[in-house]
Coordinates of C-alpha atoms in Angstrom, one line a residue:
Chain H
M374 CA 42.8 -23.7 15.0
N375 CA 41.0 -25.3 12.1
T376 CA 42.6 -23.5 9.2
P377 CA 46.3 -23.1 8.2
P378 CA 47.5 -19.5 8.9
S379 CA 46.9 -17.2 6.0
P380 CA 49.7 -15.1 4.5
Q381 CA 48.4 -11.9 6.1
L382 CA 48.8 -13.2 9.5
G383 CA 50.4 -10.8 11.9
T384 CA 50.4 -7.7 9.6
G385 CA 48.0 -6.2 12.0
T386 CA 45.1 -3.8 11.5
P387 CA 45.1 -0.5 13.4
R388 CA 42.0 0.5 15.3
L389 CA 40.4 -2.8 14.8
S390 CA 39.0 -4.6 17.8
L391 CA 37.2 -8.0 17.5
N392 CA 34.0 -8.4 19.5
R393 CA 33.9 -11.8 21.2
W394 CA 30.2 -12.4 20.0
T395 CA 31.5 -12.3 16.3
F396 CA 33.2 -15.5 17.2
R397 CA 30.6 -17.0 19.7
T398 CA 31.1 -20.6 18.4
T399 CA 34.8 -20.4 19.1
P400 CA 36.4 -21.3 22.3
V401 CA 37.5 -18.1 24.1
Q402 CA 41.2 -19.1 24.1
E403 CA 41.1 -19.7 20.3
F404 CA 39.3 -16.5 19.9
L405 CA 42.0 -14.7 21.8
E406 CA 45.0 -16.5 19.9
T407 CA 43.2 -16.0 16.5
T408 CA 42.9 -12.1 17.3
A409 CA 46.6 -11.9 18.5
A410 CA 48.1 -14.0 15.5
R411 CA 46.5 -11.5 13.2
G412 CA 48.3 -8.7 15.0
I413 CA 45.0 -7.1 16.1
D414 CA 45.5 -5.7 19.5
A415 CA 42.1 -5.5 21.1
V416 CA 38.9 -7.5 21.8
G417 CA 35.4 -6.7 23.1
L418 CA 34.3 -9.2 25.7
W419 CA 31.1 -10.4 27.1
R420 CA 30.1 -11.2 30.7
Q421 CA 29.4 -14.9 29.6
D422 CA 33.3 -15.1 29.2
V423 CA 33.8 -14.1 32.7
A424 CA 31.3 -16.6 33.9
E425 CA 33.0 -19.3 32.0
V426 CA 36.6 -18.5 32.7
G427 CA 36.5 -16.5 35.8
L428 CA 37.5 -12.9 36.1
E429 CA 41.2 -13.1 36.9
A430 CA 41.9 -16.1 34.6
L431 CA 40.2 -14.2 31.9
R432 CA 42.3 -11.1 32.4
R433 CA 45.5 -13.1 32.5
R434 CA 44.6 -14.9 29.3
V435 CA 44.1 -11.5 27.7
D436 CA 47.4 -10.1 29.0
D437 CA 49.2 -13.3 28.0
A438 CA 47.8 -12.9 24.3
G439 CA 49.1 -9.3 24.5
L440 CA 45.6 -8.1 24.1
R441 CA 43.7 -5.1 25.4
V442 CA 39.9 -5.2 26.1
S443 CA 37.9 -2.4 24.4
T444 CA 34.5 -3.1 25.9
L445 CA 32.7 -5.3 28.1
C446 CA 29.3 -6.3 27.2
R447 CA 26.9 -6.1 28.8
G448 CA 25.2 -4.3 31.7
G449 CA 21.6 -2.8 31.4
F450 CA 18.1 -4.4 31.7
L451 CA 17.3 -1.5 34.0
T452 CA 13.6 -1.0 33.0
A453 CA 12.0 -3.4 35.8
A454 CA 9.4 -1.5 37.9
G455 CA 9.2 -3.6 41.1
E456 CA 11.7 -2.9 43.9
A457 CA 13.2 -6.1 44.2
D458 CA 13.9 -6.6 40.4
R459 CA 15.3 -3.0 40.3
A460 CA 17.5 -3.6 43.3
A461 CA 18.8 -6.9 41.7
A462 CA 19.4 -5.1 38.4
L463 CA 21.4 -2.4 40.2
E464 CA 23.5 -4.9 42.0
D465 CA 24.2 -6.9 38.9
N466 CA 25.3 -3.9 37.1
R467 CA 27.7 -2.9 39.9
R468 CA 29.2 -6.4 39.4
A469 CA 29.5 -5.6 35.7
I470 CA 31.1 -2.4 36.5
D471 CA 33.6 -4.3 38.7
E472 CA 34.5 -6.7 36.1
T473 CA 35.0 -4.1 33.5
A474 CA 37.5 -2.3 35.8
A475 CA 39.1 -5.6 36.5
L476 CA 39.4 -6.5 32.9
G477 CA 41.2 -3.1 32.4
A478 CA 38.4 -2.2 29.8
P479 CA 37.5 1.6 29.6
T480 CA 33.8 0.9 29.2
L481 CA 30.7 -1.2 30.1
V482 CA 28.1 -1.4 27.3
L483 CA 24.6 -1.0 28.6
V484 CA 21.5 -2.7 26.9
V485 CA 18.8 -1.0 28.9
G486 CA 15.9 -3.3 28.5
G487 CA 12.5 -3.4 27.0
V488 CA 8.9 -2.5 27.8
D489 CA 6.5 -4.6 30.0
R490 CA 3.8 -6.0 27.7
T491 CA 1.3 -5.7 30.4
D492 CA 1.6 -2.1 31.3
K493 CA 3.1 -0.8 27.9
D494 CA 4.5 2.1 29.8
L495 CA 7.3 3.2 27.6
V496 CA 7.7 6.6 29.0
G497 CA 7.9 5.1 32.5
A498 CA 10.5 2.4 31.4
R499 CA 12.7 5.2 30.0
A500 CA 12.3 7.1 33.2
R501 CA 13.5 4.2 35.2
V502 CA 16.7 4.0 32.9
T503 CA 17.5 7.5 33.4
E504 CA 17.3 7.2 37.2
A505 CA 19.3 3.8 37.2
V506 CA 22.0 5.4 35.0
A507 CA 22.2 8.4 37.3
E508 CA 22.6 5.9 40.2
L509 CA 25.3 3.7 38.5
A510 CA 27.4 6.5 36.9
P511 CA 29.3 7.6 40.1
Y512 CA 29.9 4.0 41.1
A513 CA 31.6 3.5 37.6
A514 CA 33.5 6.8 37.8
E515 CA 35.0 5.7 41.1
R516 CA 36.3 2.7 39.5
G517 CA 37.8 4.5 36.6
V518 CA 35.3 3.2 33.7
T519 CA 32.5 4.6 31.8
L520 CA 29.1 3.4 30.9
S521 CA 28.2 3.3 27.4
I522 CA 24.4 3.4 26.7
E523 CA 23.6 1.5 23.6
P524 CA 20.8 2.9 21.5
L525 CA 19.3 -0.2 20.0
H526 CA 17.4 -0.3 16.6
P527 CA 13.8 0.6 17.1
M528 CA 12.7 -2.9 16.2
F529 CA 14.1 -3.9 19.7
T530 CA 12.2 -1.0 21.6
A531 CA 9.7 -3.5 22.8
D532 CA 11.8 -6.4 24.0
R533 CA 15.4 -5.2 24.4
A534 CA 16.0 -1.3 24.7
V535 CA 13.7 1.5 25.2
V536 CA 16.8 3.7 24.2
S537 CA 16.6 4.0 20.3
T538 CA 18.6 7.0 19.4
I539 CA 21.8 8.5 20.0
D540 CA 20.2 11.8 21.2
Q541 CA 18.1 9.9 23.7
A542 CA 21.2 8.0 25.2
L543 CA 22.8 11.5 25.4
D544 CA 19.7 13.0 27.2
I545 CA 20.0 10.2 29.7
A546 CA 23.8 10.5 30.1
E547 CA 23.6 14.1 30.6
A548 CA 20.8 13.8 33.1
S549 CA 23.2 11.7 35.3
G550 CA 25.2 14.7 35.9
S551 CA 28.3 12.3 35.6
P552 CA 31.0 12.3 32.9
A553 CA 31.1 8.6 33.2
A554 CA 27.8 8.2 31.2
G555 CA 27.8 8.1 27.5
V556 CA 27.0 6.4 24.4
V557 CA 28.1 3.5 22.1
V558 CA 27.5 4.1 18.5
D559 CA 26.8 0.8 16.6
T560 CA 26.1 1.3 12.8
Y561 CA 23.5 -1.6 12.8
H562 CA 21.4 0.2 15.3
V563 CA 21.7 3.8 14.2
W564 CA 22.6 3.9 10.5
W565 CA 18.9 4.9 9.5
D566 CA 18.7 8.0 11.9
P567 CA 18.2 11.1 9.8
T568 CA 19.9 13.1 12.6
L569 CA 22.8 10.9 12.7
E570 CA 25.7 13.3 12.0
R571 CA 24.4 15.9 14.4
A572 CA 23.9 13.4 17.2
I573 CA 27.5 12.0 16.7
Q574 CA 28.8 15.5 16.9
R575 CA 26.8 16.1 20.0
A576 CA 28.2 12.8 21.5
A577 CA 31.7 13.9 20.8
A578 CA 31.5 17.5 21.7
T579 CA 30.1 16.5 25.3
E580 CA 32.8 13.9 25.6
R581 CA 30.3 10.9 25.7
L582 CA 31.2 9.0 22.7
F583 CA 32.8 6.1 24.2
S584 CA 32.8 3.3 21.5
Y585 CA 32.1 2.9 17.8
Q586 CA 30.9 -0.6 16.6
V587 CA 30.5 -1.5 13.0
C588 CA 28.6 -4.3 11.1
D589 CA 26.2 -4.2 8.1
W590 CA 22.4 -4.3 7.7
N591 CA 21.6 -7.5 5.8
L592 CA 18.2 -8.1 4.2
P593 CA 16.0 -10.1 4.4
L594 CA 16.0 -9.9 8.1
A595 CA 17.0 -13.2 9.9
A596 CA 14.2 -15.0 11.8
E597 CA 15.9 -13.5 14.8
P598 CA 16.5 -10.0 13.8
L599 CA 19.4 -9.6 16.0
H600 CA 21.2 -12.0 13.6
S601 CA 20.8 -9.8 10.6
R602 CA 24.2 -8.3 11.3
G603 CA 26.6 -8.8 8.5
Y604 CA 30.2 -8.2 7.3
M605 CA 30.7 -4.6 6.3
G606 CA 29.9 -4.5 2.7
D607 CA 27.3 -7.1 2.5
G608 CA 24.3 -5.0 3.2
Y609 CA 23.0 -1.4 3.0
I610 CA 25.2 0.7 5.2
D611 CA 27.5 3.4 4.1
F612 CA 30.5 2.8 6.2
P613 CA 32.7 5.3 4.6
S614 CA 30.0 8.1 5.3
I615 CA 29.3 7.2 8.9
T616 CA 33.0 6.6 9.7
R617 CA 33.8 10.0 8.3
M618 CA 31.2 11.6 10.9
I619 CA 32.9 9.7 13.7
A620 CA 36.4 10.9 12.7
A621 CA 35.2 14.4 12.0
A622 CA 33.9 14.5 15.5
G623 CA 37.2 13.7 16.9
Y624 CA 36.9 9.9 17.9
T625 CA 40.2 8.1 17.8
G626 CA 39.4 5.0 19.8
D627 CA 39.0 1.4 19.0
I628 CA 36.4 0.4 16.4
E629 CA 34.9 -2.8 17.3
V630 CA 33.4 -5.4 14.6
E631 CA 30.4 -7.0 16.2
I632 CA 28.5 -9.5 14.0
F633 CA 25.8 -11.9 15.1
N634 CA 25.2 -14.0 12.1
E635 CA 24.7 -17.7 11.7
D636 CA 26.8 -18.0 8.5
V637 CA 29.8 -16.0 10.3
W638 CA 29.4 -18.3 13.3
A639 CA 29.6 -21.4 10.8
T640 CA 32.8 -20.0 9.5
P641 CA 36.3 -21.0 11.0
A642 CA 37.5 -18.2 13.2
D643 CA 40.6 -17.4 11.3
E644 CA 38.7 -17.1 8.0
A645 CA 36.1 -14.9 9.5
A646 CA 38.8 -12.7 11.1
R647 CA 40.5 -12.4 7.7
I648 CA 37.4 -11.4 6.1
I649 CA 36.7 -8.8 8.7
A650 CA 40.2 -7.3 8.5
E651 CA 39.9 -7.1 4.8
R652 CA 36.6 -5.4 4.8
F653 CA 37.6 -3.0 7.8
E654 CA 40.7 -2.0 5.8
Q655 CA 38.7 -1.4 2.6
L656 CA 35.5 0.3 4.1
V657 CA 36.2 1.7 7.5
L658 CA 39.9 2.3 8.2
P659 CA 40.6 4.7 5.3
H660 CA 37.9 7.0 6.8
A661 CA 38.7 6.6 10.4
Chain U
M292 CA -20.7 -12.9 3.4
N293 CA -19.3 -16.0 5.2
T294 CA -20.7 -15.4 8.5
P295 CA -24.2 -14.5 9.8
P296 CA -24.7 -10.8 10.9
S297 CA -23.5 -10.4 14.5
P298 CA -26.0 -8.5 17.0
Q299 CA -23.6 -5.4 17.0
L300 CA -24.2 -4.9 13.1
G301 CA -25.1 -1.2 12.3
T302 CA -24.4 0.3 15.6
G303 CA -21.6 2.1 14.2
T304 CA -18.2 3.4 15.4
P305 CA -17.4 7.1 15.1
R306 CA -14.1 8.2 13.7
L307 CA -13.2 4.6 12.7
S308 CA -12.1 3.9 9.2
L309 CA -11.3 0.3 7.9
N310 CA -8.3 0.2 5.6
R311 CA -8.6 -2.2 2.6
W312 CA -5.4 -4.0 3.2
T313 CA -6.7 -5.2 6.5
F314 CA -9.1 -7.1 4.5
R315 CA -7.0 -7.9 1.5
T316 CA -8.2 -11.5 1.2
T317 CA -11.9 -10.3 0.9
P318 CA -13.3 -9.2 -2.4
V319 CA -13.5 -5.4 -2.3
Q320 CA -17.3 -5.5 -2.7
E321 CA -17.7 -7.6 0.3
F322 CA -15.3 -5.4 2.2
L323 CA -17.2 -2.2 1.4
E324 CA -20.6 -4.1 2.4
T325 CA -19.1 -5.4 5.6
T326 CA -17.9 -1.9 6.5
A327 CA -21.1 -0.2 5.6
A328 CA -23.3 -2.9 7.5
R329 CA -21.4 -2.1 10.7
G330 CA -22.3 1.5 10.5
I331 CA -18.7 2.4 9.7
D332 CA -18.6 5.3 7.3
A333 CA -15.2 5.4 5.9
V334 CA -12.5 3.1 4.3
G335 CA -8.9 3.5 3.2
L336 CA -8.4 2.2 -0.3
W337 CA -5.5 1.1 -2.3
R338 CA -4.6 1.6 -5.9
Q339 CA -4.8 -2.0 -6.6
D340 CA -8.6 -1.7 -6.1
V341 CA -8.7 1.1 -8.7
A342 CA -6.7 -1.2 -10.9
E343 CA -9.0 -4.1 -10.4
V344 CA -12.5 -2.4 -10.5
G345 CA -11.7 0.7 -12.3
L346 CA -11.6 4.3 -11.0
E347 CA -15.2 5.3 -11.9
A348 CA -16.7 2.0 -11.0
L349 CA -15.0 1.9 -7.6
R350 CA -16.1 5.4 -6.8
R351 CA -19.7 4.4 -7.6
R352 CA -19.5 1.3 -5.4
V353 CA -18.1 3.4 -2.6
D354 CA -21.0 6.0 -2.9
D355 CA -23.6 3.2 -3.3
A356 CA -22.4 1.7 -0.1
G357 CA -22.8 5.2 1.5
L358 CA -19.1 5.4 2.4
R359 CA -16.3 7.9 2.3
V360 CA -12.7 7.3 1.4
S361 CA -10.4 8.4 4.1
T362 CA -7.0 7.8 2.3
L363 CA -5.7 6.3 -0.9
C364 CA -2.6 4.1 -0.6
R365 CA -0.2 4.6 -2.1
G366 CA 2.0 6.9 -4.1
G367 CA 5.8 7.4 -3.5
F368 CA 8.8 5.3 -4.4
L369 CA 10.6 8.4 -5.4
T370 CA 14.3 7.5 -4.5
A371 CA 15.4 6.4 -7.9
A372 CA 18.4 8.3 -9.2
G373 CA 18.1 7.7 -13.0
E374 CA 16.4 10.2 -15.1
A375 CA 13.9 7.8 -16.8
D376 CA 12.9 6.0 -13.6
R377 CA 12.5 9.5 -11.9
A378 CA 10.3 10.8 -14.5
A379 CA 8.2 7.5 -14.5
A380 CA 7.8 7.7 -10.7
L381 CA 6.5 11.3 -10.9
E382 CA 4.2 10.4 -13.6
D383 CA 2.8 7.5 -11.7
N384 CA 2.3 9.6 -8.7
R385 CA 0.4 12.3 -10.6
R386 CA -1.9 9.4 -11.6
A387 CA -2.2 8.5 -8.0
I388 CA -3.1 12.2 -7.1
D389 CA -5.7 12.2 -10.0
E390 CA -7.2 8.8 -8.6
T391 CA -7.2 10.3 -5.1
A392 CA -9.2 13.2 -6.2
A393 CA -11.5 11.2 -8.4
L394 CA -12.2 9.0 -5.3
G395 CA -13.2 12.0 -3.1
A396 CA -10.3 11.1 -0.7
P397 CA -8.7 13.9 1.0
T398 CA -5.1 12.5 1.0
L399 CA -2.7 10.2 -0.8
V400 CA -0.3 8.3 1.4
L401 CA 3.4 8.2 0.1
V402 CA 5.7 5.4 1.0
V403 CA 8.8 7.1 -0.3
G404 CA 11.1 4.2 -1.3
G405 CA 14.4 2.7 0.0
V406 CA 18.0 2.9 -0.5
D407 CA 19.9 1.6 -3.7
R408 CA 22.2 -1.3 -2.3
T409 CA 24.8 -0.6 -5.0
D410 CA 25.4 3.1 -4.0
K411 CA 24.1 2.9 -0.4
D412 CA 23.5 6.7 -0.7
L413 CA 20.9 7.3 2.0
V414 CA 21.5 11.2 2.0
G415 CA 21.2 11.3 -1.8
A416 CA 18.0 9.2 -1.7
R417 CA 16.4 11.4 1.0
A418 CA 17.4 14.5 -1.1
R419 CA 15.5 13.1 -4.1
V420 CA 12.4 12.4 -2.1
T421 CA 12.4 16.1 -0.8
E422 CA 12.9 17.4 -4.5
A423 CA 10.1 15.0 -5.8
V424 CA 7.7 16.0 -3.0
A425 CA 8.1 19.6 -3.8
E426 CA 7.4 18.9 -7.4
L427 CA 4.3 16.8 -6.7
A428 CA 2.7 19.0 -3.9
P429 CA 1.4 21.8 -6.1
Y430 CA -0.1 19.3 -8.4
A431 CA -1.9 17.7 -5.5
A432 CA -3.1 21.1 -4.2
E433 CA -4.5 22.1 -7.6
R434 CA -6.6 19.0 -7.4
G435 CA -7.7 19.5 -3.8
V436 CA -5.9 16.7 -2.3
T437 CA -2.9 16.4 0.2
L438 CA 0.2 14.2 0.2
S439 CA 0.6 12.2 3.4
I440 CA 4.3 11.3 3.7
E441 CA 4.4 8.0 5.7
P442 CA 7.6 7.8 8.1
L443 CA 8.0 3.9 8.0
H444 CA 9.6 2.0 11.0
P445 CA 13.3 2.3 10.6
M446 CA 13.5 -1.6 10.0
F447 CA 12.2 -0.6 6.5
T448 CA 14.8 2.2 5.8
A449 CA 16.8 0.0 3.5
D450 CA 14.2 -1.4 1.3
R451 CA 11.0 0.7 1.4
A452 CA 11.3 4.2 3.1
V453 CA 14.3 6.5 3.7
V454 CA 11.8 8.5 5.7
S455 CA 11.7 7.1 9.1
T456 CA 10.5 9.8 11.8
I457 CA 7.6 12.3 11.8
D458 CA 10.1 15.3 12.1
Q459 CA 11.9 14.1 8.9
A460 CA 8.5 13.8 7.0
L461 CA 7.7 17.4 8.2
D462 CA 11.1 18.7 7.1
I463 CA 10.5 17.5 3.7
A464 CA 6.8 18.6 3.8
E465 CA 7.9 22.1 4.9
A466 CA 10.8 22.3 2.3
S467 CA 8.1 21.8 -0.5
G468 CA 6.8 25.2 0.4
S469 CA 3.2 23.9 -0.1
P470 CA 0.4 23.4 2.5
A471 CA -0.6 20.2 0.6
A472 CA 2.5 18.2 1.9
G473 CA 2.2 16.6 5.3
V474 CA 2.4 13.5 7.3
V475 CA 0.4 10.2 8.2
V476 CA 1.1 9.0 11.8
D477 CA 1.0 5.2 12.0
T478 CA 1.5 3.8 15.4
Y479 CA 3.3 0.7 14.2
H480 CA 5.8 2.8 12.6
V481 CA 6.5 5.6 15.2
W482 CA 5.4 4.3 18.5
W483 CA 9.1 3.8 19.6
D484 CA 10.0 7.3 18.7
P485 CA 11.3 9.2 22.0
T486 CA 10.4 12.7 20.5
L487 CA 6.9 11.3 19.4
E488 CA 4.6 13.7 21.5
R489 CA 6.6 16.9 20.3
A490 CA 6.7 15.7 16.7
I491 CA 2.9 15.1 16.7
Q492 CA 2.6 18.6 18.2
R493 CA 4.6 20.0 15.4
A494 CA 2.7 18.2 12.7
A495 CA -0.5 19.5 13.9
A496 CA 0.7 23.0 14.8
T497 CA 1.9 23.4 11.1
E498 CA -1.5 22.0 9.7
R499 CA 0.3 18.9 8.2
L500 CA -1.2 16.1 10.3
F501 CA -3.3 14.6 7.6
S502 CA -3.9 11.0 8.8
Y503 CA -3.8 8.8 11.9
Q504 CA -3.5 4.9 11.4
V505 CA -3.5 2.4 14.3
C506 CA -2.4 -1.1 14.7
D507 CA -0.3 -3.1 17.3
W508 CA 3.5 -4.0 17.2
N509 CA 3.4 -7.8 17.5
L510 CA 6.4 -10.1 18.6
P511 CA 8.0 -12.0 17.5
L512 CA 8.4 -10.4 14.2
A513 CA 6.8 -12.1 11.4
A514 CA 8.9 -13.6 8.7
E515 CA 7.7 -10.6 6.6
P516 CA 8.1 -7.8 9.2
L517 CA 5.3 -5.8 7.4
H518 CA 3.1 -8.5 8.7
S519 CA 3.8 -8.2 12.3
R520 CA 1.0 -5.6 12.5
G521 CA -1.7 -6.7 15.0
Y522 CA -5.1 -5.9 16.4
M523 CA -4.8 -3.1 18.9
G524 CA -4.2 -4.6 22.3
D525 CA -2.4 -7.7 21.0
G526 CA 1.2 -6.1 21.1
Y527 CA 3.2 -3.6 22.9
I528 CA 1.8 -0.2 21.7
D529 CA 0.1 2.2 24.4
F530 CA -2.8 3.3 22.4
P531 CA -4.4 5.5 24.9
S532 CA -1.2 7.6 25.5
I533 CA -0.5 8.0 21.6
T534 CA -4.2 8.6 20.8
R535 CA -4.2 11.4 23.7
M536 CA -1.2 13.0 22.1
I537 CA -2.9 13.1 18.7
A538 CA -6.1 14.5 20.2
A539 CA -4.3 17.0 22.4
A540 CA -2.6 18.2 19.2
G541 CA -6.1 19.0 17.7
Y542 CA -6.7 16.1 15.2
T543 CA -10.3 15.4 14.5
G544 CA -10.3 13.3 11.5
D545 CA -10.6 9.6 10.7
I546 CA -8.6 7.1 12.3
E547 CA -7.8 4.1 10.0
V548 CA -7.1 0.6 11.3
E549 CA -4.5 -0.8 8.9
I550 CA -3.4 -4.5 9.9
F551 CA -1.2 -6.7 7.7
N552 CA -1.4 -10.0 9.4
E553 CA -1.8 -13.6 8.1
D554 CA -4.2 -14.5 11.0
V555 CA -6.3 -11.5 10.3
W556 CA -6.3 -12.3 6.6
A557 CA -7.5 -15.9 7.5
T558 CA -10.5 -14.6 9.6
P559 CA -13.8 -14.0 8.0
A560 CA -14.3 -10.3 7.3
D561 CA -17.2 -9.6 9.5
E562 CA -15.5 -11.2 12.5
A563 CA -12.3 -9.3 11.9
A564 CA -14.3 -6.1 11.5
R565 CA -16.1 -6.9 14.9
I566 CA -12.8 -7.4 16.6
I567 CA -11.5 -4.1 15.2
A568 CA -14.5 -2.2 16.2
E569 CA -14.3 -3.6 19.6
R570 CA -10.7 -3.0 20.2
F571 CA -11.1 0.6 18.8
E572 CA -13.8 1.3 21.2
Q573 CA -11.9 0.1 24.2
L574 CA -8.4 1.4 23.4
V575 CA -8.6 4.3 20.8
L576 CA -11.9 6.0 20.7
P577 CA -12.3 7.0 24.4
H578 CA -9.0 8.9 24.1
A579 CA -9.6 10.4 20.6

């Protein structure tokens, strides 16, 4: 690691999971060691890590570090209309489900995909997502994992996810008829929703609240709006309020910190992890 | 004007209103003449025009050009918590209502304001908007105009508008107890909403659908995301579908084209007006 161990090392932060993409510029082995050295016991991983390290080797590294995998990111991209594209997407998602199970992660995050700019058929794209989730959920259930549909902020509806709200994700999950389909609540994507509290309650009441992810909404927006995610406390999101909604609904699982931000990526991993743990203990954990 | 009259001049386009900000780089007199010369009979104006030209002089210029004013933009910014700020905002909105009436416009567009980054109290900011609209709506009704609450895209929740959906705007409008409070539906801001059709029906059924504005959602987002608004057809929005929802709900009023876009602002006014009329006749009017 680039920095000397800080005094807080190893004290641990309950509930906290570090998402791999928060540390995308750090080699995966260093990321795992940094996490473990801080006494944090879970990580969210990405399929890019599987591709780079290999599935069995990655699982072994995680085990050796004494960590759990809270989520695997990501499946999805299920909006293509053509038969061949659709079949390929389903097959890729089945592989992602297999990887989720092999890593011992409880859930696979699904970013469902955007709108075709030529047909602009938002309603059709959403219908294809609903069909695909219904097809994939039983496959996930058989392998003992769940599918966490991720509502993305509506500024990504066009190019990344035609699912924009928790309620919409829950409609799709319920339509699957499978208890293995549900939702991940990511503060960056849903903090603005005027029906947020009710939607969180519905997710929990239907046992479909599978993951809670946190990061702040920074302004001005980065040139790549995905990268405006910030450390909790740097932006506009009221973490105590939203975390209390999550807690009141009965969620007791991991809380993942997932930040895409050029400044964070330029920060040594241990320093970024220290800031994250500090902010988490200030703004999230007391309300969780 | 910078360009010679085009052959289509004066043929007219029913239902179309040109919003002043689409032509912000054009002097207001030229904007009015360009609009009238195309046989378009309505414009949406801004309070900046009132400040520049004077209220009576602006009304006279509009009348002399044979035009109507479809909306005045904008009141709002009602989220401040301090007593003095709140009183000043209400007073400014009363002046905006007076100007709306004096211009013969049926409705004032309200951009309600964002969240205070220090307190991050989104719920409180929304409550203050609800109170303020209830206070202003009777004043508007006495002057024969309405208040069109504008749900802004959720990427503006933090800094511009804590009202993000049509349903939320309607909740606030209904809470006012006044028929003078309602909503403007702007495609850029609401096209992503999975409950769009139902929300439009509710707005019309409660007689609170006061204005319909169109422009496209362009990607990549401009550095200033407000300026990613595009000519209809350039982006991802399905104008025929949304316009059919508006028509089916019974809306028969003006349809305003409001585009904030550096390229459009660099285009000669008559050429921009020609493109707008053409796209409007292709993508909007047949479904309206």
